[in-house]
Coordinates of C-alpha atoms in Angstrom, one line a residue:
M1 CA 0.0 0.1 -0.1
D2 CA 1.2 3.6 -0.6
I3 CA 1.9 6.3 2.1
Q4 CA -1.6 7.9 1.9
T5 CA -3.7 4.9 2.0
W6 CA -1.4 3.4 5.4
T7 CA -2.0 7.4 6.6
F8 CA -5.7 7.1 6.4
I9 CA -6.0 3.4 8.1
I10 CA -3.3 4.6 11.1
V11 CA -4.2 7.9 11.7
G12 CA -8.0 7.0 11.3
L13 CA -7.5 4.0 13.9
T14 CA -6.2 6.4 16.2
F15 CA -8.4 9.3 16.0
A16 CA -11.5 6.8 16.2
L17 CA -9.7 5.7 19.8
Y18 CA -9.7 9.2 20.7
I19 CA -13.3 9.8 19.6
G20 CA -14.3 6.7 21.3
I21 CA -12.4 7.3 24.9
A22 CA -14.3 11.2 24.5
I23 CA -17.6 9.6 24.5
W24 CA -17.0 7.1 27.2
S25 CA -15.5 9.7 29.6
R26 CA -17.6 12.5 29.0
A27 CA -17.9 15.0 31.7
G28 CA -21.1 15.3 33.8
S29 CA -20.1 17.9 36.3
T30 CA -17.5 20.8 36.6
K31 CA -15.1 18.7 38.6
E32 CA -15.0 16.3 36.1
F33 CA -14.2 18.5 33.4
Y34 CA -11.8 20.7 35.6
V35 CA -9.8 17.7 37.3
A36 CA -11.3 14.6 35.8
G37 CA -13.0 13.7 39.4
G38 CA -9.7 13.9 41.3
G39 CA -9.8 10.1 40.9
V40 CA -6.7 9.1 38.1
S41 CA -4.3 6.7 38.9
P42 CA -0.6 7.8 39.2
L43 CA 0.4 5.6 36.6
A44 CA -2.8 6.8 34.2
N45 CA -1.9 10.3 35.0
G46 CA 2.3 10.2 34.3
L47 CA 1.1 8.7 31.0
A48 CA -1.1 11.9 30.3
T49 CA 1.5 14.2 31.9
G50 CA 4.0 12.9 29.4
A51 CA 1.6 13.5 26.6
D52 CA 0.6 16.9 27.6
W53 CA 4.2 17.8 27.9
M54 CA 5.9 16.1 24.7
S55 CA 3.8 18.5 22.3
A56 CA 4.3 19.4 19.0
A57 CA 7.3 21.0 19.8
S58 CA 8.9 17.7 21.9
F59 CA 7.8 15.5 18.6
L60 CA 8.3 17.5 15.5
G61 CA 10.1 21.1 16.4
M62 CA 13.0 20.0 18.9
A63 CA 14.7 17.2 16.9
G64 CA 14.0 19.6 13.8
I65 CA 15.6 22.6 15.6
I66 CA 18.4 20.5 17.2
A67 CA 19.1 18.9 13.6
F68 CA 19.6 22.7 12.2
A69 CA 21.1 24.5 15.3
G70 CA 23.1 21.7 16.0
Y71 CA 25.0 22.5 19.6
D72 CA 22.8 25.7 20.1
G73 CA 19.7 23.3 20.1
S74 CA 20.6 21.5 23.2
V75 CA 19.0 24.5 25.2
Y76 CA 15.7 22.8 24.6
L77 CA 17.0 19.7 25.6
M78 CA 18.4 21.2 29.0
G79 CA 15.4 23.5 29.7
W80 CA 12.5 21.6 29.1
T81 CA 13.8 18.4 31.1
G82 CA 15.8 20.5 34.1
G83 CA 12.4 22.5 34.2
Y84 CA 10.2 19.5 34.7
V85 CA 12.6 18.3 37.7
L86 CA 12.2 21.7 39.3
L87 CA 8.3 21.6 38.8
A88 CA 8.1 18.2 40.2
L89 CA 10.3 18.9 43.4
L90 CA 9.0 22.6 43.9
L91 CA 5.8 23.0 43.0
A92 CA 3.9 20.2 42.4
P93 CA 3.1 18.7 45.8
Y94 CA 2.5 21.8 47.5
L95 CA -0.1 23.0 44.7
R96 CA -1.6 19.6 45.1
K97 CA -1.8 19.9 48.8
F98 CA -3.7 23.7 48.3
G99 CA -6.3 21.6 46.6
K100 CA -7.4 24.3 43.9
F101 CA -8.8 23.6 40.2
T102 CA -6.2 26.1 38.4
V103 CA -3.6 28.5 38.5
P104 CA -5.3 31.8 38.7
D105 CA -7.6 29.9 41.2
F106 CA -4.2 29.2 43.6
I107 CA -2.9 32.8 43.0
G108 CA -6.3 34.6 43.8
D109 CA -6.8 32.7 47.0
R110 CA -3.3 32.7 47.9
Y111 CA -3.0 36.3 47.3
Y112 CA -6.5 37.3 48.6
S113 CA -7.1 39.3 45.7
N114 CA -9.9 39.1 42.7
V115 CA -7.4 41.5 40.9
A116 CA -4.6 39.1 41.4
R117 CA -6.7 36.3 40.0
T118 CA -7.7 38.5 36.8
V119 CA -4.0 39.3 36.3
A120 CA -3.3 35.2 36.8
V121 CA -6.4 34.8 34.3
V122 CA -4.9 37.2 31.5
A123 CA -1.5 35.7 32.0
A124 CA -2.5 32.2 31.2
L125 CA -4.6 33.3 28.3
F126 CA -1.4 35.0 27.0
V127 CA 0.5 31.6 27.9
S128 CA -1.8 29.2 26.2
F129 CA -2.5 31.0 22.9
T130 CA 1.2 31.3 22.4
Y131 CA 1.7 27.7 23.2
V132 CA -1.3 26.3 21.3
A133 CA -0.3 28.3 18.0
G134 CA 3.0 26.1 17.9
Q135 CA 0.3 22.7 18.0
M136 CA -1.9 23.8 15.7
R137 CA 1.1 24.7 13.0
G138 CA 2.0 21.2 14.1
V139 CA -1.2 19.6 13.2
G140 CA -1.3 21.5 9.8
V141 CA 2.1 20.5 8.8
V142 CA 1.5 16.9 9.2
F143 CA -1.9 17.1 7.4
S144 CA -0.6 18.8 4.6
R145 CA 1.7 16.2 3.6
F146 CA -0.2 13.1 4.5
L147 CA -3.6 14.0 3.2
D148 CA -2.1 16.1 0.4
V149 CA -4.1 19.7 1.6
E150 CA -2.7 23.1 2.2
V151 CA -1.1 23.4 5.7
N152 CA -4.0 25.9 6.6
T153 CA -6.9 22.7 5.9
G154 CA -4.9 20.6 7.7
V155 CA -5.3 23.2 10.7
Y156 CA -8.8 23.1 10.2
I157 CA -9.4 19.3 10.5
G158 CA -7.6 19.5 13.7
M159 CA -9.3 22.2 15.3
A160 CA -12.3 20.0 14.6
V161 CA -10.9 16.8 16.0
V162 CA -9.5 18.3 19.4
F163 CA -12.8 20.4 20.1
F164 CA -14.8 17.2 19.7
Y165 CA -12.9 15.5 22.5
A166 CA -12.3 18.8 24.8
F167 CA -15.6 19.6 24.3
L168 CA -17.2 16.5 25.6
G169 CA -15.0 15.3 28.4
G170 CA -13.1 18.1 29.5
M171 CA -10.3 16.9 31.8
K172 CA -11.4 13.5 32.4
G173 CA -11.9 13.1 28.6
I174 CA -8.6 14.4 27.9
T175 CA -6.6 12.4 30.4
Y176 CA -7.6 9.0 29.1
T177 CA -7.4 10.4 25.4
Q178 CA -4.0 11.4 26.5
V179 CA -3.1 7.9 27.9
A180 CA -3.7 6.7 24.5
Q181 CA -2.0 9.2 22.8
Y182 CA 1.4 8.7 24.8
C183 CA 1.5 5.4 23.6
V184 CA 1.0 6.4 19.9
L185 CA 3.4 9.1 19.8
I186 CA 5.8 7.2 21.9
F187 CA 6.0 4.1 19.6
A188 CA 5.6 6.2 16.6
F189 CA 8.8 8.1 17.8
M190 CA 10.6 5.0 18.7
V191 CA 10.3 2.5 15.8
P192 CA 11.7 4.7 13.1
A193 CA 14.4 5.7 15.3
I194 CA 15.7 2.5 16.1
F195 CA 15.3 1.0 12.3
I196 CA 17.3 4.2 11.5
S197 CA 20.1 3.7 14.0
L198 CA 20.2 -0.1 12.6
M199 CA 20.6 1.1 9.1
V200 CA 23.2 3.8 9.9
T201 CA 25.6 2.6 12.8
G202 CA 24.3 -1.4 13.1
N203 CA 23.3 -0.2 16.7
P204 CA 19.5 -0.7 17.7
V205 CA 19.9 1.9 20.5
P206 CA 19.4 5.4 19.2
Q207 CA 20.8 6.9 22.3
L208 CA 24.1 4.9 21.4
G209 CA 23.9 4.8 17.8
F210 CA 24.6 8.5 17.2
A211 CA 27.9 8.4 18.9
S212 CA 28.8 5.3 17.1
T213 CA 30.6 4.7 14.0
G214 CA 29.1 4.1 10.7
E215 CA 29.7 1.5 8.0
D216 CA 32.5 3.7 6.8
G217 CA 34.1 3.3 10.2
V218 CA 34.1 7.2 11.1
Y219 CA 32.1 8.3 14.3
L220 CA 28.4 9.8 13.0
L221 CA 29.2 13.0 14.6
D222 CA 32.6 13.4 13.1
K223 CA 31.0 12.8 9.8
L224 CA 28.2 15.4 10.2
D225 CA 30.7 17.9 11.6
G226 CA 32.8 17.0 8.2
L227 CA 30.1 17.4 6.2
M228 CA 28.6 20.9 7.7
T229 CA 32.3 22.5 7.0
E230 CA 32.7 21.1 3.9
L231 CA 29.6 23.2 2.8
G232 CA 30.4 26.0 4.6
F233 CA 28.3 26.0 7.9
T234 CA 29.6 26.3 11.5
A235 CA 30.6 22.7 12.8
Y236 CA 27.4 20.9 14.1
T237 CA 29.1 20.0 17.7
D238 CA 30.1 23.9 17.9
G239 CA 27.6 26.6 19.0
T240 CA 27.1 30.1 17.4
K241 CA 25.1 31.2 20.0
S242 CA 26.5 33.2 23.1
M243 CA 27.1 32.0 26.8
T244 CA 24.6 34.6 28.0
D245 CA 21.9 34.2 25.5
M246 CA 22.4 29.8 25.9
L247 CA 22.0 30.4 29.5
F248 CA 19.1 32.8 29.9
I249 CA 17.2 30.4 27.2
T250 CA 17.9 27.8 29.3
A251 CA 16.6 29.3 32.5
A252 CA 13.4 30.8 30.7
L253 CA 12.4 27.3 29.6
M254 CA 13.3 25.6 33.0
M255 CA 11.1 28.5 34.9
G256 CA 8.8 28.4 32.3
T257 CA 8.1 24.7 32.7
A258 CA 7.6 25.2 36.2
G259 CA 4.9 27.9 35.8
L260 CA 2.8 26.4 33.0
P261 CA -0.7 26.3 33.9
H262 CA -1.7 23.1 31.5
V263 CA 1.2 21.0 33.2
I264 CA 0.3 22.0 36.8
I265 CA -3.1 21.5 36.5
R266 CA -2.4 18.1 35.7
F267 CA -1.2 17.3 39.4
F268 CA -4.7 18.2 40.8
T269 CA -6.5 15.2 39.0
V270 CA -4.7 12.6 41.2
P271 CA -6.2 11.8 44.8
K272 CA -3.5 12.2 47.3
V273 CA -0.4 14.4 47.7
S274 CA 1.8 11.4 47.4
D275 CA 0.4 10.5 44.0
A276 CA 1.5 13.8 42.8
R277 CA 5.0 12.8 43.5
K278 CA 4.7 9.5 42.0
S279 CA 2.9 10.5 38.8
A280 CA 5.8 13.4 38.6
G281 CA 8.3 10.1 38.7
Y282 CA 6.4 8.4 36.3
A283 CA 6.3 11.3 33.6
L284 CA 10.0 11.9 34.0
L285 CA 10.5 8.2 33.2
F286 CA 8.2 8.7 29.9
I287 CA 9.4 11.9 28.8
A288 CA 13.1 10.9 29.2
I289 CA 12.6 8.1 26.8
L290 CA 11.8 10.7 23.9
Y291 CA 14.3 13.4 25.1
T292 CA 17.1 11.0 25.0
T293 CA 16.1 10.1 21.4
A294 CA 15.4 13.4 20.0
P295 CA 19.4 14.2 19.5
A296 CA 19.9 10.9 17.6
I297 CA 17.1 11.7 15.2
A298 CA 18.0 15.0 14.6
V299 CA 22.0 13.9 13.4
F300 CA 20.2 11.0 11.5
A301 CA 17.9 13.6 9.5
R302 CA 20.5 16.3 9.1
T303 CA 23.3 13.7 7.8
N304 CA 20.6 11.8 5.9
L305 CA 19.2 15.3 4.4
I306 CA 22.5 16.4 3.2
E307 CA 23.8 13.2 1.7
T308 CA 20.5 13.1 -0.3
V309 CA 20.0 16.7 -1.7
E310 CA 23.5 18.0 -1.8
D311 CA 24.3 18.6 -5.5
T312 CA 22.0 16.1 -6.9
P313 CA 20.1 17.1 -9.9
Y314 CA 16.9 17.6 -9.5
E315 CA 15.6 15.2 -12.0
E316 CA 17.1 12.8 -9.7
I317 CA 15.7 13.8 -6.7
P318 CA 13.9 11.4 -4.7
A319 CA 9.8 11.3 -4.4
W320 CA 9.6 12.4 -1.0
F321 CA 11.3 15.8 -2.2
T322 CA 8.7 16.6 -4.5
K323 CA 6.1 15.7 -2.4
W324 CA 7.3 18.1 0.7
E325 CA 7.5 20.5 -2.2
N326 CA 3.8 20.5 -3.2
T327 CA 2.9 21.3 0.7
G328 CA 5.4 24.5 0.5
L329 CA 7.6 23.2 2.9
I330 CA 10.6 22.2 0.7
A331 CA 11.5 24.5 -2.1
W332 CA 14.2 25.3 -4.4
T333 CA 15.3 27.7 -6.9
D334 CA 18.0 27.0 -9.6
K335 CA 20.1 30.4 -10.0
N336 CA 22.7 29.3 -11.7
G337 CA 21.1 26.9 -14.1
D338 CA 22.6 23.8 -13.8
G339 CA 20.0 21.7 -12.6
K340 CA 21.2 20.9 -9.3
I341 CA 20.2 21.1 -5.7
Q342 CA 23.0 22.6 -3.6
Y343 CA 22.9 23.2 0.2
L344 CA 24.7 26.3 1.3
P345 CA 25.5 28.7 4.3
G346 CA 23.2 32.1 3.8
S347 CA 20.2 30.3 2.0
A348 CA 16.3 30.0 3.3
V349 CA 17.2 27.0 5.0
E350 CA 18.7 29.0 7.5
G351 CA 15.2 30.2 8.6
R352 CA 13.8 32.9 7.1
Q353 CA 10.6 31.9 5.2
P354 CA 10.6 31.8 1.5
E355 CA 7.9 33.7 -0.6
F356 CA 6.8 31.7 -3.7
V357 CA 6.7 32.5 -7.6
E358 CA 3.6 31.3 -9.3
G359 CA 4.2 28.6 -11.6
R360 CA 7.4 26.2 -11.9
G361 CA 10.8 26.4 -12.4
A362 CA 12.7 25.0 -16.0
Q363 CA 13.1 21.6 -14.2
G364 CA 9.7 21.6 -12.4
Q365 CA 10.7 22.8 -9.4
R366 CA 8.7 25.2 -7.1
M367 CA 10.3 28.4 -6.8
I368 CA 11.5 31.0 -4.6
S369 CA 11.3 34.4 -5.3
N370 CA 13.3 36.1 -2.4
A371 CA 16.6 34.2 -3.2
S372 CA 19.4 36.0 -2.4
A373 CA 22.4 33.4 -2.5
S374 CA 24.8 33.7 -5.5
A375 CA 24.2 30.2 -6.0
N376 CA 21.1 27.4 -5.9
E377 CA 19.1 27.9 -3.0
L378 CA 17.3 25.7 -0.8
Y379 CA 14.5 25.9 1.8
V380 CA 13.6 23.2 4.1
D381 CA 11.1 23.6 6.8
R382 CA 12.6 22.5 10.4
D383 CA 9.2 21.4 11.4
I384 CA 9.5 18.2 8.7
T385 CA 12.6 16.8 10.0
V386 CA 10.9 14.0 12.0
L387 CA 8.3 13.5 9.5
A388 CA 10.5 13.4 6.3
N389 CA 13.3 11.4 8.5
P390 CA 11.7 8.2 7.5
E391 CA 11.2 8.6 4.2
I392 CA 14.5 10.0 3.5
A393 CA 16.2 6.9 4.9
G394 CA 13.8 4.6 2.6
L395 CA 11.6 3.0 5.6
P396 CA 8.7 0.9 4.9
N397 CA 5.3 3.1 4.4
W398 CA 3.8 2.0 7.3
I399 CA 6.4 3.4 9.2
I400 CA 6.0 6.7 7.8
A401 CA 2.2 6.8 8.4
L402 CA 2.9 5.6 11.7
V403 CA 5.1 8.8 12.7
A404 CA 2.1 10.9 11.2
A405 CA -0.3 9.4 13.5
G406 CA 2.3 10.1 16.4
G407 CA 2.9 13.7 15.2
L408 CA -0.8 14.3 15.4
A409 CA -1.1 12.5 18.8
A410 CA 1.5 15.0 20.5
A411 CA 0.3 18.3 19.0
L412 CA -3.5 17.3 19.7
S413 CA -2.7 16.1 23.4
T414 CA -1.1 19.5 24.6
A415 CA -3.4 21.3 22.0
A416 CA -6.4 19.5 24.4
G417 CA -4.7 20.6 27.6
L418 CA -4.3 24.2 26.8
L419 CA -7.7 24.6 25.7
L420 CA -8.9 23.2 28.9
V421 CA -6.9 25.9 30.8
I422 CA -8.2 28.7 28.6
S423 CA -11.8 27.3 28.9
T424 CA -11.4 26.9 33.0
S425 CA -9.4 30.1 33.2
I426 CA -12.8 31.8 31.7
S427 CA -15.6 29.6 33.0
H428 CA -14.1 29.1 36.7
D429 CA -11.8 31.8 37.5
L430 CA -13.4 34.8 35.7
I431 CA -17.2 34.0 35.6
K432 CA -17.7 31.5 38.5
K433 CA -15.2 33.4 40.9
Q434 CA -15.8 37.2 40.0
I435 CA -18.8 38.0 37.6
A436 CA -21.6 35.2 38.5
P437 CA -20.6 33.5 41.6
D438 CA -24.1 31.9 41.8
I439 CA -23.9 30.4 38.5
S440 CA -25.3 26.6 38.8
D441 CA -22.8 23.6 38.0
K442 CA -24.8 23.1 34.8
K443 CA -24.7 26.4 33.5
E444 CA -20.7 27.0 34.5
L445 CA -20.1 23.4 32.5
W446 CA -21.8 25.1 29.5
V447 CA -19.9 28.3 29.9
A448 CA -16.5 26.2 29.8
R449 CA -17.7 24.3 26.7
F450 CA -18.5 27.5 25.1
S451 CA -15.4 29.0 26.0
A452 CA -13.3 25.5 24.7
L453 CA -14.9 27.2 21.3
L454 CA -13.9 30.2 21.2
A455 CA -10.3 28.8 22.1
V456 CA -10.5 26.6 19.2
V457 CA -11.3 29.1 16.7
V458 CA -8.5 31.6 18.1
A459 CA -5.9 28.7 18.1
G460 CA -6.5 27.9 14.7
Y461 CA -5.8 31.6 13.7
F462 CA -2.6 31.3 15.2
G463 CA -1.7 27.8 13.7
I464 CA -2.5 29.4 10.4
H465 CA -0.5 32.5 11.3
P466 CA 2.4 31.4 13.2
P467 CA 5.1 33.7 14.6
G468 CA 7.6 31.1 13.8
F469 CA 8.9 27.6 13.6
V470 CA 7.2 25.3 16.3
A471 CA 9.9 24.9 18.9
S472 CA 10.3 28.4 18.6
V473 CA 7.0 29.7 19.1
T474 CA 6.6 27.2 21.9
A475 CA 9.7 28.9 23.4
L476 CA 7.9 32.0 23.6
A477 CA 5.4 30.7 25.8
F478 CA 7.9 29.2 28.3
G479 CA 9.3 32.9 28.6
L480 CA 6.1 34.3 29.3
A481 CA 5.1 31.7 32.0
A482 CA 8.7 32.2 33.7
S483 CA 8.0 36.0 33.7
S484 CA 4.5 35.6 35.1
F485 CA 3.6 32.7 36.9
F486 CA 6.9 31.4 38.2
P487 CA 7.8 34.1 40.8
A488 CA 4.2 34.5 42.1
I489 CA 3.8 30.5 42.7
I490 CA 7.0 30.1 44.0
M491 CA 6.6 32.9 46.6
G492 CA 3.3 32.2 47.2
I493 CA 4.3 28.9 48.7
F494 CA 7.7 29.9 50.6
S495 CA 7.3 33.2 51.8
K496 CA 4.9 34.2 54.3
R497 CA 5.4 37.6 53.8
M498 CA 4.7 37.9 50.2
N499 CA 1.6 39.9 49.8
R500 CA -1.0 40.7 47.0
E501 CA 0.6 44.1 46.0
G502 CA 3.8 42.8 45.4
A503 CA 2.7 39.7 43.6
I504 CA 0.3 41.7 41.2
T505 CA 2.8 44.7 40.4
G506 CA 5.5 42.0 39.9
M507 CA 3.2 39.7 37.4
V508 CA 2.3 43.0 35.2
A509 CA 5.9 44.0 35.6
G510 CA 7.6 40.7 34.5
L511 CA 4.9 40.2 31.9
G512 CA 4.6 43.2 30.4
I513 CA 8.4 43.8 29.7
T514 CA 8.2 40.0 27.8
C515 CA 5.4 40.9 26.0
Y516 CA 6.9 44.3 24.9
Y517 CA 10.3 42.6 24.0
I518 CA 8.5 39.6 21.9
A519 CA 6.3 42.1 20.2
R520 CA 9.1 44.2 19.2
F521 CA 12.0 41.7 18.5
K522 CA 10.5 38.8 17.4
L523 CA 7.2 40.2 16.1
G524 CA 8.1 43.3 14.5
W525 CA 4.7 45.0 15.9
I526 CA 6.2 47.9 17.9
G527 CA 9.2 49.9 17.4
N528 CA 11.3 51.1 14.7
P529 CA 12.2 48.2 12.2
E530 CA 15.9 49.5 11.7
T531 CA 16.5 49.1 15.5
S532 CA 14.7 45.8 16.1
T533 CA 17.1 43.4 14.6
Q534 CA 18.9 41.3 16.5
E535 CA 22.3 43.3 16.6
H536 CA 20.0 45.4 18.8
W537 CA 18.9 42.8 21.3
W538 CA 19.3 44.1 24.8
W539 CA 22.3 42.4 26.3
G540 CA 22.5 40.2 23.3
I541 CA 19.6 38.3 25.0
S542 CA 17.0 36.5 22.2
P543 CA 13.3 37.2 22.5
E544 CA 13.3 33.4 23.5
G545 CA 15.2 33.9 26.4
F546 CA 14.1 37.2 27.5
G547 CA 11.2 35.2 29.9
T548 CA 14.1 35.1 32.1
M549 CA 15.0 39.0 32.6
G550 CA 11.2 39.5 33.0
M551 CA 11.3 37.0 35.6
L552 CA 13.9 38.7 37.6
V553 CA 12.0 42.0 37.2
N554 CA 9.3 40.3 38.4
F555 CA 11.0 38.9 41.8
A556 CA 12.6 42.1 41.9
V557 CA 9.5 44.4 41.9
S558 CA 7.5 42.0 44.1
I559 CA 9.7 41.6 46.9
L560 CA 10.5 45.5 46.6
V561 CA 6.7 46.3 46.7
S562 CA 5.8 43.7 49.7
R563 CA 8.5 45.2 51.9
F564 CA 6.4 48.7 51.8
T565 CA 2.9 47.2 51.8
P566 CA 1.1 45.7 54.6
A567 CA 1.8 41.9 55.2
P568 CA -1.0 39.2 54.1
P569 CA -3.6 38.4 56.6
E570 CA -2.9 35.9 59.4
E571 CA -5.0 33.3 57.7
V572 CA -3.2 33.3 54.7
Q573 CA 0.1 33.4 56.3
G574 CA -1.5 30.1 58.0
I575 CA -2.4 28.7 55.1
V576 CA 1.2 29.4 53.7
E577 CA 2.6 27.7 56.4
N578 CA 0.5 24.6 56.1
I579 CA 1.0 23.8 52.5
R580 CA 4.7 23.7 53.1
I581 CA 4.3 20.3 54.2
P582 CA 3.1 18.3 51.7
S583 CA 0.8 15.6 53.2
G584 CA -2.5 15.1 54.3
A585 CA -4.4 16.9 51.2
G586 CA -7.7 15.5 50.2
E587 CA -9.2 16.1 46.9
A588 CA -9.3 19.4 44.6
I589 CA -11.9 21.7 46.4
E590 CA -13.6 24.9 46.0
H591 CA -12.6 27.4 49.0

């Protein structure tokens, strides 16, 4: 069978499974919609957390960005894994002890202020919409290739599927759907990695294979370094980012992980505090399987790509190239008329989006209009690295289709979790807690579902008009979470002296300066374009890393303001004292 038939079969079966689970586990109350009834087992929660965490950025984007950035891409590995350890040790047990439904709920009660709650809701919406844009983009990339549709059409299909099970089941449906999605995505990620590792190095363990020798007796990393330098690139194992920027990006990813509302809310779904710790341990194990494999896939993919396309006549290029070319995610222009594809520094492969010319070139290739290199120019979208890798390596069609199903599982699982955060922030923290406190349970449930519908529409828009590649867009969300939530949560748990005035001004200051920086240097929405380039970054910090600076501003402003304003009430200080001992918590409740 061809790839498209296999894709219809495997993706169709997995979608039927997700929808079946959603119908079986549909929520009948707000508690089931928000925290799955508080009765999820640690193992199931660990699997669901792994799927929630391993988004399109992890499945598609991380290997892609490591493949093209080399050593510089390691910040994503260090930041995301280190951040999860931080979350499991410093936050999860204490937040579970507090027993609230959402992060804005915790902030509103801990800082005894609806203003604080509202600021937290705004921050949650900023973070979640930025994050979900990357997921919907990932869904569109997968569908565009394997269903032979435009990327935008792929986004629309993904919107419909994720809305269906998020609308019906809420956290209950999402949790058990994510258990299935983890199994699908990890199988889809590991099977081609094992096959390619065996083909290239003879070692079935990808984590060891990419550090082994190939059939020619040369270490694979040394071979890739040689290929890169021969073509004029920096060696793969050398970095180009400054140490300052590497440090700030890593810290932003770590602190942002610990402040992500869609991950934190998962720890409210287990019965006990000890179960929160156990589920965090399971999740770390399940996440490590993928994260330790991603660098190997990146090395395999970059090596295979260079060896396949470099100096190859277009008429001899494999079919996978033209398939991806039809989606607009690979493109090439023949500037010197020799009919050969060349892979050179300074071409579109370095990250800028191409502008396409109507019609085709002399060789039948899709033409790039903004080519600026002196020779032939190639554009490869980083987000297709994992998806195209099995095709480049010549693996069986069923494996290629399996990877497509895995990419969809990764993107949809995280998108569903984010949509739940958005809908609960509006229905529970805004409507129930502030605007209409007497609203019935049934009406609140319908408000949550209607909010999910609005969230899907907005998420789809950002998926169609993303501000960058999947992993880089997601990194922006982590920066926003680090600059807003992380200081407020940490000080809310460990500082009895932190009051509402300090927390509110800190969140506003941290989130505000980070949004300004991203809007100016990443999106180009404000400021003079001539002074909004990389050369004008403050202290050489990229937009992906500026969340760390926003976090430091948040901490500084919060501490300073709290010292000149009244201390929190005695009962609030008592709550802080109580949650520091993460034991004896019952189910998640409303206070």
